[in-house]
Amino acid sequence: MKAILLQNYGNLDALRIAQVPTPVPAAGEVLVKVNAFTISPLELKIRSGEAKMFVRRKLPMLMGTDFAGEIAEVGEDSTVWKVGDEVLGTVDAFKQSGPYAEYVLVKAEQIIPKPTSITFETACTLPISAVSALQCLRDVGKVKAGQNVLILGAAGSLGHISVQLAKQMGANVTAVCRYNNANFVKSLGADRVIDYSQTSPFAQMEAYDLIFDVVDKYSFKDAKQALRRGGLYLNTVPGPAKMFSALWNPFRAKKMAVFFLKPSIDDLKWVVQQVEEGKLKINIDKTYQGLESIYEATANLEAGHVRGKLVIQL
Ligand SMILES: NC(=O)c1ccc[n+]([C@@H]2O[C@H](COP(=O)([O-])OP(=O)(O)OC[C@H]3O[C@@H](n4cnc5c(N)ncnc54)[C@H](OP(=O)(O)O)[C@@H]3O)[C@@H](O)[C@H]2O)c1
């Protein structure tokens, strides 16, 4: 099969399109013919070597995380899945070969059925971004109706989903993005928009119960003044300094936390249902065609201003 391999940690030309053997599913596994996959910041960090310490695989390795497609082959004992089923799912990018390829091999429990009303393009965007947004707001932020929530990076992948979920939870949402995304985030339900190129997002003192930093361009130190007493600054990009700082929370009136995704099929099914029922809309900024578009698509993501998601369709 044709696949995108990471030859060495580095910049875009570390990715090579190559022919590799098509995997064969063992018992408990299925082979999915990839229809669409999304590209995400995690893959940029793996490619560059920034996330190298977490990677448990050897180079060259097959990249990618979230996908949607059709079952091509099932392992011996599979009773749940059959050839032709339409599915979506995710792999553990630190440990498993991913879907930057014509086929991806997964464990039977890593996929869920794709409803016919949801396109492959939309389905492949959901596992990491939508589940992370849900867990951040519901489990860590514990957002309640009437609370004030500030979302830094509101036009991006996690951000545009978070605006919608925070509104569903009854929060008053202030979205932080560039001026050209103001109407976009308002259309998703944001009550107020701050253009970070003109105004500091933290100018309003003691205003927010939750400051959700999705882009990691800010810090707890800067954000603190805009938090209410008992408020939380939540950052989605873990690092040793931030994790150490969070240990001091018991001694603070204003807290900070870093987020780690907990893979959950139940949460994935929930977000899929939200999309099916029209309660959650995924904005696909651009769909690229074919594995060869990986270079253009990745450069676009790296530029840092994607509105929603980027998808590659095969
Ligand atoms: N810890 C975990 O388990 C976990 C899980 C999921 C994701 N993450 C991490 O979360 C981060 C965000 O992921 P993502 O997919 O949402 O990123 P993304 O979609 O690539 O974010 C792009 C967005 O960032 C916005 N942006 C850029 N500079 C900004 C600034 N100074 N202020 C406000 N917004 C700004 C851009 O909006 P404008 O065009 O308006 O500037 C753009 O829409 C990544 O680092 C990812 O690895 C972590």
mmCIF file with all atom_site columns, C-alpha atoms and ligand atoms in Angstrom, residues 39-45 128-129 132-133 136 151-160 176-181 196 201 213-218 235-238 258-262 301 303-309, ligand 1:
data_model
loop_
_atom_site.group_PDB
_atom_site.id
_atom_site.type_symbol
_atom_site.label_atom_id
_atom_site.label_alt_id
_atom_site.label_comp_id
_atom_site.label_asym_id
_atom_site.label_entity_id
_atom_site.label_seq_id
_atom_site.pdbx_PDB_ins_code
_atom_site.Cartn_x
_atom_site.Cartn_y
_atom_site.Cartn_z
_atom_site.occupancy
_atom_site.B_iso_or_equiv
_atom_site.pdbx_formal_charge
_atom_site.auth_seq_id
_atom_site.auth_comp_id
_atom_site.auth_asym_id
_atom_site.auth_atom_id
_atom_site.pdbx_PDB_model_num
ATOM   1   C CA  . ILE A 1 39  ? -3.902  16.264 10.430 1.00 0.00 ? 39  ILE A CA  1
ATOM   2   C CA  . SER A 1 40  ? -3.330  17.702 13.886 1.00 0.00 ? 40  SER A CA  1
ATOM   3   C CA  . PRO A 1 41  ? -0.700  19.587 15.928 1.00 0.00 ? 41  PRO A CA  1
ATOM   4   C CA  . LEU A 1 42  ? 0.237   16.325 17.703 1.00 0.00 ? 42  LEU A CA  1
ATOM   5   C CA  . GLU A 1 43  ? 1.563   14.958 14.405 1.00 0.00 ? 43  GLU A CA  1
ATOM   6   C CA  . LEU A 1 44  ? 3.622   18.134 13.870 1.00 0.00 ? 44  LEU A CA  1
ATOM   7   C CA  . LYS A 1 45  ? 5.192   17.614 17.294 1.00 0.00 ? 45  LYS A CA  1
ATOM   8   C CA  . ILE A 1 128 ? -9.080  13.803 19.359 1.00 0.00 ? 128 ILE A CA  1
ATOM   9   C CA  . SER A 1 129 ? -10.417 17.341 18.973 1.00 0.00 ? 129 SER A CA  1
ATOM   10  C CA  . SER A 1 132 ? -10.595 16.651 24.151 1.00 0.00 ? 132 SER A CA  1
ATOM   11  C CA  . ALA A 1 133 ? -12.867 19.708 24.059 1.00 0.00 ? 133 ALA A CA  1
ATOM   12  C CA  . CYS A 1 136 ? -11.654 19.771 29.110 1.00 0.00 ? 136 CYS A CA  1
ATOM   13  C CA  . ILE A 1 151 ? -11.513 30.548 25.106 1.00 0.00 ? 151 ILE A CA  1
ATOM   14  C CA  . LEU A 1 152 ? -8.042  31.423 23.795 1.00 0.00 ? 152 LEU A CA  1
ATOM   15  C CA  . GLY A 1 153 ? -7.717  30.021 20.260 1.00 0.00 ? 153 GLY A CA  1
ATOM   16  C CA  . ALA A 1 154 ? -11.474 29.890 19.681 1.00 0.00 ? 154 ALA A CA  1
ATOM   17  C CA  . ALA A 1 155 ? -11.302 29.589 15.873 1.00 0.00 ? 155 ALA A CA  1
ATOM   18  C CA  . GLY A 1 156 ? -9.056  26.521 15.759 1.00 0.00 ? 156 GLY A CA  1
ATOM   19  C CA  . SER A 1 157 ? -9.748  22.836 15.967 1.00 0.00 ? 157 SER A CA  1
ATOM   20  C CA  . LEU A 1 158 ? -10.425 22.382 19.696 1.00 0.00 ? 158 LEU A CA  1
ATOM   21  C CA  . GLY A 1 159 ? -11.433 26.021 20.017 1.00 0.00 ? 159 GLY A CA  1
ATOM   22  C CA  . HIS A 1 160 ? -14.372 26.086 17.609 1.00 0.00 ? 160 HIS A CA  1
ATOM   23  C CA  . VAL A 1 176 ? -10.356 35.077 21.509 1.00 0.00 ? 176 VAL A CA  1
ATOM   24  C CA  . CYS A 1 177 ? -9.274  35.038 17.849 1.00 0.00 ? 177 CYS A CA  1
ATOM   25  C CA  . ARG A 1 178 ? -8.181  37.346 15.008 1.00 0.00 ? 178 ARG A CA  1
ATOM   26  C CA  . TYR A 1 179 ? -10.671 39.908 13.652 1.00 0.00 ? 179 TYR A CA  1
ATOM   27  C CA  . ASN A 1 180 ? -11.277 37.840 10.485 1.00 0.00 ? 180 ASN A CA  1
ATOM   28  C CA  . ASN A 1 181 ? -12.690 34.988 12.601 1.00 0.00 ? 181 ASN A CA  1
ATOM   29  C CA  . TYR A 1 196 ? -5.998  39.376 20.337 1.00 0.00 ? 196 TYR A CA  1
ATOM   30  C CA  . PRO A 1 201 ? -7.563  38.992 26.323 1.00 0.00 ? 201 PRO A CA  1
ATOM   31  C CA  . ASP A 1 213 ? -6.004  28.162 26.683 1.00 0.00 ? 213 ASP A CA  1
ATOM   32  C CA  . VAL A 1 214 ? -6.073  25.979 23.591 1.00 0.00 ? 214 VAL A CA  1
ATOM   33  C CA  . VAL A 1 215 ? -3.152  27.610 21.783 1.00 0.00 ? 215 VAL A CA  1
ATOM   34  C CA  . ASP A 1 216 ? -0.468  27.756 24.489 1.00 0.00 ? 216 ASP A CA  1
ATOM   35  C CA  . LYS A 1 217 ? 0.542   31.286 23.480 1.00 0.00 ? 217 LYS A CA  1
ATOM   36  C CA  . TYR A 1 218 ? -0.388  32.633 26.931 1.00 0.00 ? 218 TYR A CA  1
ATOM   37  C CA  . ASN A 1 235 ? -3.895  24.632 29.205 1.00 0.00 ? 235 ASN A CA  1
ATOM   38  C CA  . THR A 1 236 ? -3.961  21.793 26.652 1.00 0.00 ? 236 THR A CA  1
ATOM   39  C CA  . VAL A 1 237 ? -0.216  21.603 26.043 1.00 0.00 ? 237 VAL A CA  1
ATOM   40  C CA  . PRO A 1 238 ? 1.454   19.641 28.849 1.00 0.00 ? 238 PRO A CA  1
ATOM   41  C CA  . VAL A 1 258 ? -2.904  20.941 32.229 1.00 0.00 ? 258 VAL A CA  1
ATOM   42  C CA  . PHE A 1 259 ? -4.979  18.552 30.179 1.00 0.00 ? 259 PHE A CA  1
ATOM   43  C CA  . PHE A 1 260 ? -4.289  14.960 29.139 1.00 0.00 ? 260 PHE A CA  1
ATOM   44  C CA  . LEU A 1 261 ? -6.788  13.235 26.871 1.00 0.00 ? 261 LEU A CA  1
ATOM   45  C CA  . LYS A 1 262 ? -8.288  10.013 28.233 1.00 0.00 ? 262 LYS A CA  1
ATOM   46  C CA  . LEU A 1 301 ? -1.475  23.722 9.686  1.00 0.00 ? 301 LEU A CA  1
ATOM   47  C CA  . ALA A 1 303 ? 1.232   28.436 9.647  1.00 0.00 ? 303 ALA A CA  1
ATOM   48  C CA  . GLY A 1 304 ? -1.106  28.445 12.700 1.00 0.00 ? 304 GLY A CA  1
ATOM   49  C CA  . HIS A 1 305 ? -4.352  30.002 11.457 1.00 0.00 ? 305 HIS A CA  1
ATOM   50  C CA  . VAL A 1 306 ? -6.535  27.097 10.345 1.00 0.00 ? 306 VAL A CA  1
ATOM   51  C CA  . ARG A 1 307 ? -10.230 27.762 10.934 1.00 0.00 ? 307 ARG A CA  1
ATOM   52  C CA  . GLY A 1 308 ? -11.512 24.455 12.359 1.00 0.00 ? 308 GLY A CA  1
ATOM   53  C CA  . LYS A 1 309 ? -9.998  21.349 10.785 1.00 0.00 ? 309 LYS A CA  1
HETATM 54  N N1  . LIG B 2 .   ? -3.030  17.358 26.021 1.00 0.00 ? 1   LIG B N1  1
HETATM 55  C C1  . LIG B 2 .   ? -3.837  16.724 25.183 1.00 0.00 ? 1   LIG B C1  1
HETATM 56  O O1  . LIG B 2 .   ? -4.272  15.576 25.441 1.00 0.00 ? 1   LIG B O1  1
HETATM 57  C C2  . LIG B 2 .   ? -4.249  17.421 23.902 1.00 0.00 ? 1   LIG B C2  1
HETATM 58  C C3  . LIG B 2 .   ? -5.363  16.978 23.177 1.00 0.00 ? 1   LIG B C3  1
HETATM 59  C C4  . LIG B 2 .   ? -5.720  17.685 22.020 1.00 0.00 ? 1   LIG B C4  1
HETATM 60  C C5  . LIG B 2 .   ? -4.968  18.787 21.616 1.00 0.00 ? 1   LIG B C5  1
HETATM 61  N N2  . LIG B 2 .   ? -3.886  19.163 22.354 1.00 0.00 ? 1   LIG B N2  1
HETATM 62  C C6  . LIG B 2 .   ? -3.068  20.332 21.946 1.00 0.00 ? 1   LIG B C6  1
HETATM 63  O O2  . LIG B 2 .   ? -3.895  21.499 21.926 1.00 0.00 ? 1   LIG B O2  1
HETATM 64  C C7  . LIG B 2 .   ? -3.331  22.456 21.035 1.00 0.00 ? 1   LIG B C7  1
HETATM 65  C C8  . LIG B 2 .   ? -4.404  23.064 20.162 1.00 0.00 ? 1   LIG B C8  1
HETATM 66  O O3  . LIG B 2 .   ? -4.823  22.162 19.218 1.00 0.00 ? 1   LIG B O3  1
HETATM 67  P P1  . LIG B 2 .   ? -5.751  22.608 18.022 1.00 0.00 ? 1   LIG B P1  1
HETATM 68  O O4  . LIG B 2 .   ? -5.849  21.406 17.131 1.00 0.00 ? 1   LIG B O4  1
HETATM 69  O O5  . LIG B 2 .   ? -6.981  23.262 18.495 1.00 0.00 ? 1   LIG B O5  1
HETATM 70  O O6  . LIG B 2 .   ? -4.827  23.728 17.315 1.00 0.00 ? 1   LIG B O6  1
HETATM 71  P P2  . LIG B 2 .   ? -5.072  24.498 15.949 1.00 0.00 ? 1   LIG B P2  1
HETATM 72  O O7  . LIG B 2 .   ? -6.394  24.172 15.385 1.00 0.00 ? 1   LIG B O7  1
HETATM 73  O O8  . LIG B 2 .   ? -3.884  24.279 15.076 1.00 0.00 ? 1   LIG B O8  1
HETATM 74  O O9  . LIG B 2 .   ? -5.070  26.039 16.409 1.00 0.00 ? 1   LIG B O9  1
HETATM 75  C C9  . LIG B 2 .   ? -5.096  26.976 15.386 1.00 0.00 ? 1   LIG B C9  1
HETATM 76  C C10 . LIG B 2 .   ? -5.814  28.212 15.868 1.00 0.00 ? 1   LIG B C10 1
HETATM 77  O O10 . LIG B 2 .   ? -4.979  28.933 16.774 1.00 0.00 ? 1   LIG B O10 1
HETATM 78  C C11 . LIG B 2 .   ? -5.399  30.279 16.723 1.00 0.00 ? 1   LIG B C11 1
HETATM 79  N N3  . LIG B 2 .   ? -4.369  31.178 17.237 1.00 0.00 ? 1   LIG B N3  1
HETATM 80  C C12 . LIG B 2 .   ? -3.088  31.304 16.802 1.00 0.00 ? 1   LIG B C12 1
HETATM 81  N N4  . LIG B 2 .   ? -2.448  32.225 17.565 1.00 0.00 ? 1   LIG B N4  1
HETATM 82  C C13 . LIG B 2 .   ? -3.336  32.677 18.498 1.00 0.00 ? 1   LIG B C13 1
HETATM 83  C C14 . LIG B 2 .   ? -3.277  33.617 19.564 1.00 0.00 ? 1   LIG B C14 1
HETATM 84  N N5  . LIG B 2 .   ? -2.171  34.281 19.875 1.00 0.00 ? 1   LIG B N5  1
HETATM 85  N N6  . LIG B 2 .   ? -4.397  33.794 20.334 1.00 0.00 ? 1   LIG B N6  1
HETATM 86  C C15 . LIG B 2 .   ? -5.543  33.123 20.065 1.00 0.00 ? 1   LIG B C15 1
HETATM 87  N N7  . LIG B 2 .   ? -5.650  32.239 19.051 1.00 0.00 ? 1   LIG B N7  1
HETATM 88  C C16 . LIG B 2 .   ? -4.571  32.010 18.284 1.00 0.00 ? 1   LIG B C16 1
HETATM 89  C C17 . LIG B 2 .   ? -5.708  30.513 15.274 1.00 0.00 ? 1   LIG B C17 1
HETATM 90  O O11 . LIG B 2 .   ? -6.785  31.430 15.190 1.00 0.00 ? 1   LIG B O11 1
HETATM 91  P P3  . LIG B 2 .   ? -6.611  32.871 14.496 1.00 0.00 ? 1   LIG B P3  1
HETATM 92  O O12 . LIG B 2 .   ? -6.474  32.604 13.015 1.00 0.00 ? 1   LIG B O12 1
HETATM 93  O O13 . LIG B 2 .   ? -7.859  33.569 14.892 1.00 0.00 ? 1   LIG B O13 1
HETATM 94  O O14 . LIG B 2 .   ? -5.339  33.442 15.070 1.00 0.00 ? 1   LIG B O14 1
HETATM 95  C C18 . LIG B 2 .   ? -6.135  29.151 14.735 1.00 0.00 ? 1   LIG B C18 1
HETATM 96  O O15 . LIG B 2 .   ? -7.511  29.100 14.460 1.00 0.00 ? 1   LIG B O15 1
HETATM 97  C C19 . LIG B 2 .   ? -2.223  21.706 20.255 1.00 0.00 ? 1   LIG B C19 1
HETATM 98  O O16 . LIG B 2 .   ? -0.958  22.074 20.771 1.00 0.00 ? 1   LIG B O16 1
HETATM 99  C C20 . LIG B 2 .   ? -2.520  20.244 20.535 1.00 0.00 ? 1   LIG B C20 1
HETATM 100 O O17 . LIG B 2 .   ? -1.371  19.425 20.458 1.00 0.00 ? 1   LIG B O17 1
HETATM 101 C C21 . LIG B 2 .   ? -3.513  18.509 23.477 1.00 0.00 ? 1   LIG B C21 1
#
